[in-house]
Amino acid sequence: MKLNLISSRTHGKLAQTPILLPMLILMGAIASCGAVPTSKDMMNESLVAQQGMVPASAPMPPSDAVANEMGRAQGMVADVAQGSGEIPQAAPQLIKTASMTMEVEAIEEQIAAVNQIIKQKQGDLLQFEDNKPRSQNTRHVVSMQLRVPQQQLENTINAIAQLGTVINRSITAEDVSAQLIDNDARLKNLRKQEEMVLKIMERSGSVGDVLNAARELGTIREQIERIDAVQANLRTQVAYSTLYLNLESPVSAAELPQKSVGKELQKTWGNATEALGDVTVGLLKITLYLLAFSPFMLLVAGGAFLGYNRIKPSKPDESSINHNS
C-alpha cells in the first residue's frame, strides 16, 4: 500500500517536471537578457566614464539633488538677469535753450501765427519787443522770448520755421542731473536733522536748551526752504524750454530811395540857387561893412596921401643933378 502511494506521488512529480522546466529556462533567459547590457548602454557608460558625468538614469542622492536644483535656480536667475540687462538709469535732466532768426513777409501777420503756434503747444510768451523801422531802408525786427514744454521744443521750432526763411537756429542743453541728486540728498539729511531737533525740544526742560534748539531748527528750515526753491526752479527749467525768436522783414528794392534825372536836376538847381543866395548875401554884407567903415577908411587914405606928398619933394631932382654936372 505504501509502495503504491509513493509511486503515485513520484509519478505526479515526474508528470509536473516537463511543465516547470521550460518555464524555469524561460525565466532565466529573461533575467540574463536584462542583466546583459546592450551596445547602446555600453556606449553611454563609456561616454559617462570619459566625461566624468553621472548617467541620467542613475539615482541621485538627496543632497546632490538639492544642490542640483539650487544650481539650476541660480542659472535661471543669472539668465534672467543677463536678459534684462543692467538696472535702467534715470533719464538725464536737461535744461534746453534754443534761438532762431527768421526772415518773414508780412511780419505783423507772422507775429499772430507765432502766437497761435505757441498756444497750440501749450507754451507762453515771456517777452515781446517790436523795433519798427525809422527809414525806408531799415528792417522791421521783432524779438520774442517763448517758453514751451521740453517735449514740444523741436515741434515748435519746426512749425515756426515754416512761416519764413530761417537765417540761423541753435539748441543748447545743460545737464543738471547731478545737481538735483545732490540737492535731494541734502534735503534728506536736513529733514533728519529737523526731526532730531524736534525730539530734543520735546525732551529738554531747560529754557536755554529749548531756545538753542529753536534757533538751530530755524536755521535748518531756512536751508530746507532755500534748497526747495532751487529744486523747484531747476525742475521748471527742465520741464519748460526757452526759445529766443527774432523775426525780420526783408528790405526790397522798391523800399530803397529812387534816383531820377528830374529829382537830381531839381536838387542841383536848388543847391545852385542856394549858393547864389549865399554869395549875394555875402556881397551885401561886405558892402554894408564898407559903408559903415568908409569915414575911417577915408581918413586913413587922406593921411597916407598927405604923407606921401610930403616925402616926395625932399628927394633931389635927378635931371637938375645931371645938368649941374
mmCIF file of C-alpha atoms in Angstrom:
data_model
loop_
_atom_site.group_PDB
_atom_site.id
_atom_site.type_symbol
_atom_site.label_atom_id
_atom_site.label_comp_id
_atom_site.label_asym_id
_atom_site.label_seq_id
_atom_site.Cartn_x
_atom_site.Cartn_y
_atom_site.Cartn_z
ATOM 1 C CA MET A 1 0.000 0.000 0.000
ATOM 2 C CA LYS A 2 2.815 2.397 0.897
ATOM 3 C CA LEU A 3 4.583 1.494 -2.222
ATOM 4 C CA ASN A 4 1.571 2.384 -4.266
ATOM 5 C CA LEU A 5 1.315 5.811 -2.587
ATOM 6 C CA ILE A 6 4.981 6.583 -3.067
ATOM 7 C CA SER A 7 4.854 5.516 -6.639
ATOM 8 C CA SER A 8 1.804 7.621 -7.293
ATOM 9 C CA ARG A 9 3.445 10.731 -5.752
ATOM 10 C CA THR A 10 6.608 10.159 -7.672
ATOM 11 C CA HIS A 11 4.624 9.749 -10.861
ATOM 12 C CA GLY A 12 2.830 13.046 -10.140
ATOM 13 C CA LYS A 13 6.103 14.922 -9.653
ATOM 14 C CA LEU A 14 7.515 13.482 -12.797
ATOM 15 C CA ALA A 15 4.371 14.483 -14.622
ATOM 16 C CA GLN A 16 4.790 18.139 -13.488
ATOM 17 C CA THR A 17 8.501 18.268 -14.327
ATOM 18 C CA PRO A 18 8.040 18.692 -18.120
ATOM 19 C CA ILE A 19 5.859 21.792 -17.494
ATOM 20 C CA LEU A 20 8.046 23.518 -14.870
ATOM 21 C CA LEU A 21 11.318 23.003 -16.678
ATOM 22 C CA PRO A 22 10.537 25.095 -19.731
ATOM 23 C CA MET A 23 9.168 27.845 -17.500
ATOM 24 C CA LEU A 24 12.365 27.935 -15.421
ATOM 25 C CA ILE A 25 14.507 28.058 -18.562
ATOM 26 C CA LEU A 26 12.407 30.986 -19.981
ATOM 27 C CA MET A 27 12.653 32.978 -16.757
ATOM 28 C CA GLY A 28 16.408 32.520 -16.640
ATOM 29 C CA ALA A 29 16.749 33.730 -20.205
ATOM 30 C CA ILE A 30 14.732 36.839 -19.468
ATOM 31 C CA ALA A 31 16.840 37.586 -16.386
ATOM 32 C CA SER A 32 20.031 37.091 -18.307
ATOM 33 C CA CYS A 33 18.826 39.432 -21.070
ATOM 34 C CA GLY A 34 18.059 42.143 -18.522
ATOM 35 C CA ALA A 35 21.425 41.737 -16.834
ATOM 36 C CA VAL A 36 23.499 41.819 -20.049
ATOM 37 C CA PRO A 37 23.996 45.461 -21.217
ATOM 38 C CA THR A 38 23.210 46.425 -24.769
ATOM 39 C CA SER A 39 25.631 48.119 -27.124
ATOM 40 C CA LYS A 40 23.848 51.461 -26.677
ATOM 41 C CA ASP A 41 24.100 51.189 -22.902
ATOM 42 C CA MET A 42 27.753 50.333 -23.154
ATOM 43 C CA MET A 43 28.397 53.411 -25.313
ATOM 44 C CA ASN A 44 26.595 55.650 -22.838
ATOM 45 C CA GLU A 45 28.573 54.181 -19.958
ATOM 46 C CA SER A 46 31.847 54.740 -21.766
ATOM 47 C CA LEU A 47 30.899 58.345 -22.584
ATOM 48 C CA VAL A 48 29.953 58.985 -18.969
ATOM 49 C CA ALA A 49 33.202 57.456 -17.789
ATOM 50 C CA GLN A 50 35.213 59.688 -20.140
ATOM 51 C CA GLN A 51 33.439 62.919 -19.219
ATOM 52 C CA GLY A 52 33.145 62.166 -15.511
ATOM 53 C CA MET A 53 29.403 62.567 -15.592
ATOM 54 C CA VAL A 54 26.739 60.662 -13.706
ATOM 55 C CA PRO A 55 24.292 58.939 -16.021
ATOM 56 C CA ALA A 56 20.823 60.416 -16.063
ATOM 57 C CA SER A 57 19.247 57.074 -15.176
ATOM 58 C CA ALA A 58 21.364 56.638 -12.048
ATOM 59 C CA PRO A 59 19.606 57.624 -8.843
ATOM 60 C CA MET A 60 20.979 60.805 -7.254
ATOM 61 C CA PRO A 61 21.468 61.156 -3.518
ATOM 62 C CA PRO A 62 19.165 63.596 -1.802
ATOM 63 C CA SER A 63 21.931 66.112 -1.078
ATOM 64 C CA ASP A 64 23.122 66.095 -4.674
ATOM 65 C CA ALA A 65 19.575 66.593 -5.902
ATOM 66 C CA VAL A 66 19.138 69.660 -3.715
ATOM 67 C CA ALA A 67 22.460 71.051 -4.906
ATOM 68 C CA ASN A 68 21.447 70.432 -8.496
ATOM 69 C CA GLU A 69 18.142 72.253 -8.032
ATOM 70 C CA MET A 70 19.905 75.162 -6.386
ATOM 71 C CA GLY A 71 22.379 75.376 -9.238
ATOM 72 C CA ARG A 72 19.555 75.221 -11.762
ATOM 73 C CA ALA A 73 17.715 78.011 -9.944
ATOM 74 C CA GLN A 74 20.862 80.138 -9.841
ATOM 75 C CA GLY A 75 21.344 79.572 -13.545
ATOM 76 C CA MET A 76 17.784 80.656 -14.248
ATOM 77 C CA VAL A 77 18.301 83.799 -12.149
ATOM 78 C CA ALA A 78 21.531 84.548 -13.998
ATOM 79 C CA ASP A 79 19.797 84.088 -17.347
ATOM 80 C CA VAL A 80 17.000 86.403 -16.312
ATOM 81 C CA ALA A 81 19.483 88.983 -15.090
ATOM 82 C CA GLN A 82 21.508 88.675 -18.261
ATOM 83 C CA GLY A 83 18.399 89.006 -20.393
ATOM 84 C CA SER A 84 17.109 92.024 -18.533
ATOM 85 C CA GLY A 85 20.494 93.785 -18.635
ATOM 86 C CA GLU A 86 21.675 96.382 -16.168
ATOM 87 C CA ILE A 87 19.390 98.354 -13.924
ATOM 88 C CA PRO A 88 17.921 101.166 -16.051
ATOM 89 C CA GLN A 89 19.262 104.586 -15.102
ATOM 90 C CA ALA A 90 17.125 107.671 -14.771
ATOM 91 C CA ALA A 91 16.844 109.903 -17.815
ATOM 92 C CA PRO A 92 19.198 112.940 -17.775
ATOM 93 C CA GLN A 93 17.642 116.162 -16.566
ATOM 94 C CA LEU A 94 18.433 118.731 -19.287
ATOM 95 C CA ILE A 95 17.764 122.456 -19.450
ATOM 96 C CA LYS A 96 17.342 123.248 -23.155
ATOM 97 C CA THR A 97 17.624 126.709 -24.692
ATOM 98 C CA ALA A 98 17.041 127.462 -28.382
ATOM 99 C CA SER A 99 17.437 130.552 -30.568
ATOM 100 C CA MET A 100 16.254 131.209 -34.114
ATOM 101 C CA THR A 101 16.362 134.155 -36.541
ATOM 102 C CA MET A 102 13.966 134.260 -39.499
ATOM 103 C CA GLU A 103 13.150 136.492 -42.429
ATOM 104 C CA VAL A 104 9.389 136.699 -42.976
ATOM 105 C CA GLU A 105 6.951 138.562 -45.198
ATOM 106 C CA ALA A 106 4.066 140.498 -43.640
ATOM 107 C CA ILE A 107 5.686 140.500 -40.227
ATOM 108 C CA GLU A 108 2.524 141.563 -38.380
ATOM 109 C CA GLU A 109 0.649 138.511 -39.670
ATOM 110 C CA GLN A 110 3.529 136.201 -38.754
ATOM 111 C CA ILE A 111 3.524 137.501 -35.179
ATOM 112 C CA ALA A 112 -0.092 136.368 -34.861
ATOM 113 C CA ALA A 113 0.838 133.000 -36.412
ATOM 114 C CA VAL A 114 3.660 132.510 -33.886
ATOM 115 C CA ASN A 115 1.302 133.274 -31.002
ATOM 116 C CA GLN A 116 -1.155 130.703 -32.351
ATOM 117 C CA ILE A 117 1.577 128.042 -32.567
ATOM 118 C CA ILE A 118 2.710 128.742 -29.005
ATOM 119 C CA LYS A 119 -0.867 128.446 -27.801
ATOM 120 C CA GLN A 120 -1.281 125.078 -29.546
ATOM 121 C CA LYS A 121 1.962 123.782 -27.985
ATOM 122 C CA GLN A 122 0.805 124.893 -24.516
ATOM 123 C CA GLY A 123 3.571 127.461 -24.250
ATOM 124 C CA ASP A 124 3.811 131.062 -23.059
ATOM 125 C CA LEU A 125 5.077 134.394 -24.396
ATOM 126 C CA LEU A 126 7.515 135.781 -21.827
ATOM 127 C CA GLN A 127 8.880 138.842 -23.651
ATOM 128 C CA PHE A 128 7.974 140.863 -26.755
ATOM 129 C CA GLU A 129 9.870 143.738 -28.399
ATOM 130 C CA ASP A 130 8.855 145.441 -31.644
ATOM 131 C CA ASN A 131 11.523 147.590 -33.344
ATOM 132 C CA LYS A 132 9.771 149.412 -36.148
ATOM 133 C CA PRO A 133 11.909 150.861 -38.988
ATOM 134 C CA ARG A 134 12.808 154.562 -38.830
ATOM 135 C CA SER A 135 13.634 154.807 -42.519
ATOM 136 C CA GLN A 136 12.707 153.006 -45.699
ATOM 137 C CA ASN A 137 15.963 151.041 -45.912
ATOM 138 C CA THR A 138 15.811 149.735 -42.306
ATOM 139 C CA ARG A 139 14.500 146.272 -41.371
ATOM 140 C CA HIS A 140 11.469 145.760 -39.188
ATOM 141 C CA VAL A 141 12.698 143.493 -36.352
ATOM 142 C CA VAL A 142 10.580 141.747 -33.711
ATOM 143 C CA SER A 143 12.193 139.924 -30.762
ATOM 144 C CA MET A 144 10.226 137.329 -28.761
ATOM 145 C CA GLN A 145 11.093 135.126 -25.774
ATOM 146 C CA LEU A 146 8.950 131.991 -25.700
ATOM 147 C CA ARG A 147 8.585 129.116 -23.238
ATOM 148 C CA VAL A 148 7.278 125.707 -24.325
ATOM 149 C CA PRO A 149 7.253 122.207 -22.803
ATOM 150 C CA GLN A 150 10.575 120.478 -23.446
ATOM 151 C CA GLN A 151 8.978 117.604 -25.374
ATOM 152 C CA GLN A 152 7.373 120.186 -27.701
ATOM 153 C CA LEU A 153 10.501 122.270 -28.351
ATOM 154 C CA GLU A 154 11.573 120.666 -31.640
ATOM 155 C CA ASN A 155 7.987 120.530 -32.925
ATOM 156 C CA THR A 156 7.564 124.215 -32.108
ATOM 157 C CA ILE A 157 10.780 125.175 -33.915
ATOM 158 C CA ASN A 158 9.772 123.175 -36.984
ATOM 159 C CA ALA A 159 6.314 124.745 -37.039
ATOM 160 C CA ILE A 160 7.674 128.300 -36.756
ATOM 161 C CA ALA A 161 10.330 127.594 -39.405
ATOM 162 C CA GLN A 162 7.585 127.090 -41.971
ATOM 163 C CA LEU A 163 6.488 130.734 -41.626
ATOM 164 C CA GLY A 164 9.524 132.119 -43.476
ATOM 165 C CA THR A 165 13.211 131.679 -44.269
ATOM 166 C CA VAL A 166 15.423 130.509 -41.414
ATOM 167 C CA ILE A 167 18.653 132.509 -41.215
ATOM 168 C CA ASN A 168 20.127 130.656 -38.240
ATOM 169 C CA ARG A 169 18.980 128.471 -35.331
ATOM 170 C CA SER A 170 20.668 126.645 -32.478
ATOM 171 C CA ILE A 171 19.836 124.475 -29.446
ATOM 172 C CA THR A 172 21.936 124.145 -26.294
ATOM 173 C CA ALA A 173 21.393 121.811 -23.325
ATOM 174 C CA GLU A 174 22.713 121.796 -19.759
ATOM 175 C CA ASP A 175 22.641 118.594 -17.692
ATOM 176 C CA VAL A 176 21.565 119.301 -14.080
ATOM 177 C CA SER A 177 21.018 115.682 -13.020
ATOM 178 C CA ALA A 178 23.933 115.679 -10.563
ATOM 179 C CA GLN A 179 22.801 118.967 -9.034
ATOM 180 C CA LEU A 180 19.265 117.672 -8.497
ATOM 181 C CA ILE A 181 20.522 114.449 -6.916
ATOM 182 C CA ASP A 182 22.897 116.350 -4.634
ATOM 183 C CA ASN A 183 20.159 118.746 -3.541
ATOM 184 C CA ASP A 184 17.780 115.839 -2.825
ATOM 185 C CA ALA A 185 20.426 114.200 -0.617
ATOM 186 C CA ARG A 186 20.986 117.462 1.253
ATOM 187 C CA LEU A 187 17.252 117.857 1.768
ATOM 188 C CA LYS A 188 17.014 114.332 3.152
ATOM 189 C CA ASN A 189 19.798 114.988 5.659
ATOM 190 C CA LEU A 190 18.335 118.341 6.682
ATOM 191 C CA ARG A 191 14.916 116.805 7.303
ATOM 192 C CA LYS A 192 16.522 114.140 9.503
ATOM 193 C CA GLN A 193 18.267 116.891 11.448
ATOM 194 C CA GLU A 194 14.935 118.679 11.759
ATOM 195 C CA GLU A 195 13.338 115.569 13.278
ATOM 196 C CA MET A 196 16.210 115.160 15.738
ATOM 197 C CA VAL A 197 15.991 118.792 16.856
ATOM 198 C CA LEU A 198 12.238 118.451 17.360
ATOM 199 C CA LYS A 199 12.779 115.388 19.547
ATOM 200 C CA ILE A 200 15.400 117.280 21.555
ATOM 201 C CA MET A 201 12.966 120.128 22.075
ATOM 202 C CA GLU A 202 10.333 117.690 23.319
ATOM 203 C CA ARG A 203 12.723 116.066 25.817
ATOM 204 C CA SER A 204 14.516 119.205 27.008
ATOM 205 C CA GLY A 205 13.152 121.056 30.002
ATOM 206 C CA SER A 206 15.657 123.938 30.163
ATOM 207 C CA VAL A 207 14.649 127.229 28.608
ATOM 208 C CA GLY A 208 18.154 127.819 27.290
ATOM 209 C CA ASP A 209 18.261 124.420 25.627
ATOM 210 C CA VAL A 210 14.862 124.996 24.077
ATOM 211 C CA LEU A 211 15.942 128.386 22.701
ATOM 212 C CA ASN A 212 19.143 126.937 21.254
ATOM 213 C CA ALA A 213 17.184 124.095 19.669
ATOM 214 C CA ALA A 214 14.661 126.592 18.275
ATOM 215 C CA ARG A 215 17.452 128.664 16.680
ATOM 216 C CA GLU A 216 19.003 125.543 15.182
ATOM 217 C CA LEU A 217 15.587 124.476 13.929
ATOM 218 C CA GLY A 218 15.067 127.865 12.264
ATOM 219 C CA THR A 219 18.445 127.631 10.520
ATOM 220 C CA ILE A 220 17.703 124.121 9.279
ATOM 221 C CA ARG A 221 14.266 125.075 7.977
ATOM 222 C CA GLU A 222 15.709 128.131 6.189
ATOM 223 C CA GLN A 223 18.189 125.878 4.391
ATOM 224 C CA ILE A 224 15.397 123.462 3.504
ATOM 225 C CA GLU A 225 13.266 126.256 2.034
ATOM 226 C CA ARG A 226 16.200 127.630 0.044
ATOM 227 C CA ILE A 227 17.088 124.241 -1.456
ATOM 228 C CA ASP A 228 13.402 123.536 -2.143
ATOM 229 C CA ALA A 229 13.194 126.778 -4.125
ATOM 230 C CA VAL A 230 16.327 125.889 -6.106
ATOM 231 C CA GLN A 231 14.942 122.423 -6.850
ATOM 232 C CA ALA A 232 11.598 123.825 -7.964
ATOM 233 C CA ASN A 233 13.326 126.319 -10.268
ATOM 234 C CA LEU A 234 15.570 123.654 -11.790
ATOM 235 C CA ARG A 235 12.680 121.274 -12.386
ATOM 236 C CA THR A 236 10.672 124.089 -14.011
ATOM 237 C CA GLN A 237 13.579 124.867 -16.353
ATOM 238 C CA VAL A 238 13.872 121.171 -17.181
ATOM 239 C CA ALA A 239 10.146 120.838 -17.861
ATOM 240 C CA TYR A 240 9.920 124.031 -19.979
ATOM 241 C CA SER A 241 12.469 125.099 -22.592
ATOM 242 C CA THR A 242 13.164 128.698 -23.653
ATOM 243 C CA LEU A 243 13.123 129.827 -27.295
ATOM 244 C CA TYR A 244 14.542 133.213 -28.350
ATOM 245 C CA LEU A 245 12.953 134.160 -31.677
ATOM 246 C CA ASN A 246 13.851 137.083 -33.963
ATOM 247 C CA LEU A 247 11.609 137.961 -36.910
ATOM 248 C CA GLU A 248 12.985 140.285 -39.591
ATOM 249 C CA SER A 249 11.266 141.789 -42.599
ATOM 250 C CA PRO A 250 13.203 141.818 -45.908
ATOM 251 C CA VAL A 251 14.406 145.076 -47.459
ATOM 252 C CA SER A 252 13.038 145.112 -51.026
ATOM 253 C CA ALA A 253 14.302 147.229 -53.928
ATOM 254 C CA ALA A 254 11.003 149.106 -54.019
ATOM 255 C CA GLU A 255 11.624 150.362 -50.499
ATOM 256 C CA LEU A 256 15.008 151.874 -51.448
ATOM 257 C CA PRO A 257 15.029 155.593 -52.449
ATOM 258 C CA GLN A 258 14.637 156.032 -56.215
ATOM 259 C CA LYS A 259 17.083 158.306 -58.057
ATOM 260 C CA SER A 260 15.649 160.063 -61.163
ATOM 261 C CA VAL A 261 17.087 162.710 -63.523
ATOM 262 C CA GLY A 262 14.384 165.223 -62.705
ATOM 263 C CA LYS A 263 14.995 164.925 -58.984
ATOM 264 C CA GLU A 264 18.739 165.190 -59.466
ATOM 265 C CA LEU A 265 18.377 168.356 -61.623
ATOM 266 C CA GLN A 266 15.955 169.811 -59.147
ATOM 267 C CA LYS A 267 18.354 169.085 -56.335
ATOM 268 C CA THR A 268 21.264 170.681 -58.314
ATOM 269 C CA TRP A 269 19.214 173.782 -59.135
ATOM 270 C CA GLY A 270 18.288 174.087 -55.520
ATOM 271 C CA ASN A 271 21.943 173.846 -54.476
ATOM 272 C CA ALA A 272 22.942 176.448 -57.132
ATOM 273 C CA THR A 273 20.282 178.950 -56.128
ATOM 274 C CA GLU A 274 21.180 178.422 -52.523
ATOM 275 C CA ALA A 275 24.863 179.076 -53.312
ATOM 276 C CA LEU A 276 23.937 182.204 -55.345
ATOM 277 C CA GLY A 277 21.883 183.463 -52.484
ATOM 278 C CA ASP A 278 24.773 182.888 -50.130
ATOM 279 C CA VAL A 279 27.147 184.826 -52.435
ATOM 280 C CA THR A 280 24.670 187.671 -52.807
ATOM 281 C CA VAL A 281 24.180 187.892 -49.099
ATOM 282 C CA GLY A 282 27.953 187.877 -48.649
ATOM 283 C CA LEU A 283 28.446 190.745 -51.083
ATOM 284 C CA LEU A 284 25.738 192.744 -49.437
ATOM 285 C CA LYS A 285 27.358 192.182 -46.092
ATOM 286 C CA ILE A 286 30.713 193.372 -47.466
ATOM 287 C CA THR A 287 29.065 196.483 -48.910
ATOM 288 C CA LEU A 288 27.444 197.310 -45.626
ATOM 289 C CA TYR A 289 30.753 196.876 -43.830
ATOM 290 C CA LEU A 290 32.450 199.237 -46.304
ATOM 291 C CA LEU A 291 29.764 201.850 -45.893
ATOM 292 C CA ALA A 292 29.966 201.584 -42.168
ATOM 293 C CA PHE A 293 33.762 201.947 -42.046
ATOM 294 C CA SER A 294 34.078 204.412 -45.004
ATOM 295 C CA PRO A 295 34.810 207.536 -42.835
ATOM 296 C CA PHE A 296 37.686 205.833 -41.139
ATOM 297 C CA MET A 297 38.929 204.466 -44.423
ATOM 298 C CA LEU A 298 38.807 207.992 -45.982
ATOM 299 C CA LEU A 299 40.764 209.447 -43.098
ATOM 300 C CA VAL A 300 43.374 206.744 -43.403
ATOM 301 C CA ALA A 301 43.594 207.192 -47.171
ATOM 302 C CA GLY A 302 43.899 211.020 -46.805
ATOM 303 C CA GLY A 303 46.630 210.751 -44.215
ATOM 304 C CA ALA A 304 48.550 208.380 -46.396
ATOM 305 C CA PHE A 305 48.260 210.648 -49.392
ATOM 306 C CA LEU A 306 49.469 213.729 -47.466
ATOM 307 C CA GLY A 307 52.385 211.840 -46.013
ATOM 308 C CA TYR A 308 53.398 210.615 -49.416
ATOM 309 C CA ASN A 309 53.287 214.150 -50.860
ATOM 310 C CA ARG A 310 55.489 215.489 -48.076
ATOM 311 C CA ILE A 311 58.087 212.841 -48.541
ATOM 312 C CA LYS A 312 58.248 213.123 -52.334
ATOM 313 C CA PRO A 313 59.656 216.827 -52.677
ATOM 314 C CA SER A 314 62.511 216.103 -50.255
ATOM 315 C CA LYS A 315 64.132 213.842 -52.845
ATOM 316 C CA PRO A 316 66.618 215.701 -55.281
ATOM 317 C CA ASP A 317 65.683 216.028 -58.885
ATOM 318 C CA GLU A 318 67.782 213.754 -60.965
ATOM 319 C CA SER A 319 67.526 215.988 -64.037
ATOM 320 C CA SER A 320 68.895 219.001 -62.187
ATOM 321 C CA ILE A 321 71.723 216.989 -60.805
ATOM 322 C CA ASN A 322 72.723 215.856 -64.247
ATOM 323 C CA HIS A 323 72.562 219.405 -65.623
ATOM 324 C CA ASN A 324 74.776 220.854 -62.956
ATOM 325 C CA SER A 325 77.299 218.184 -63.519
#
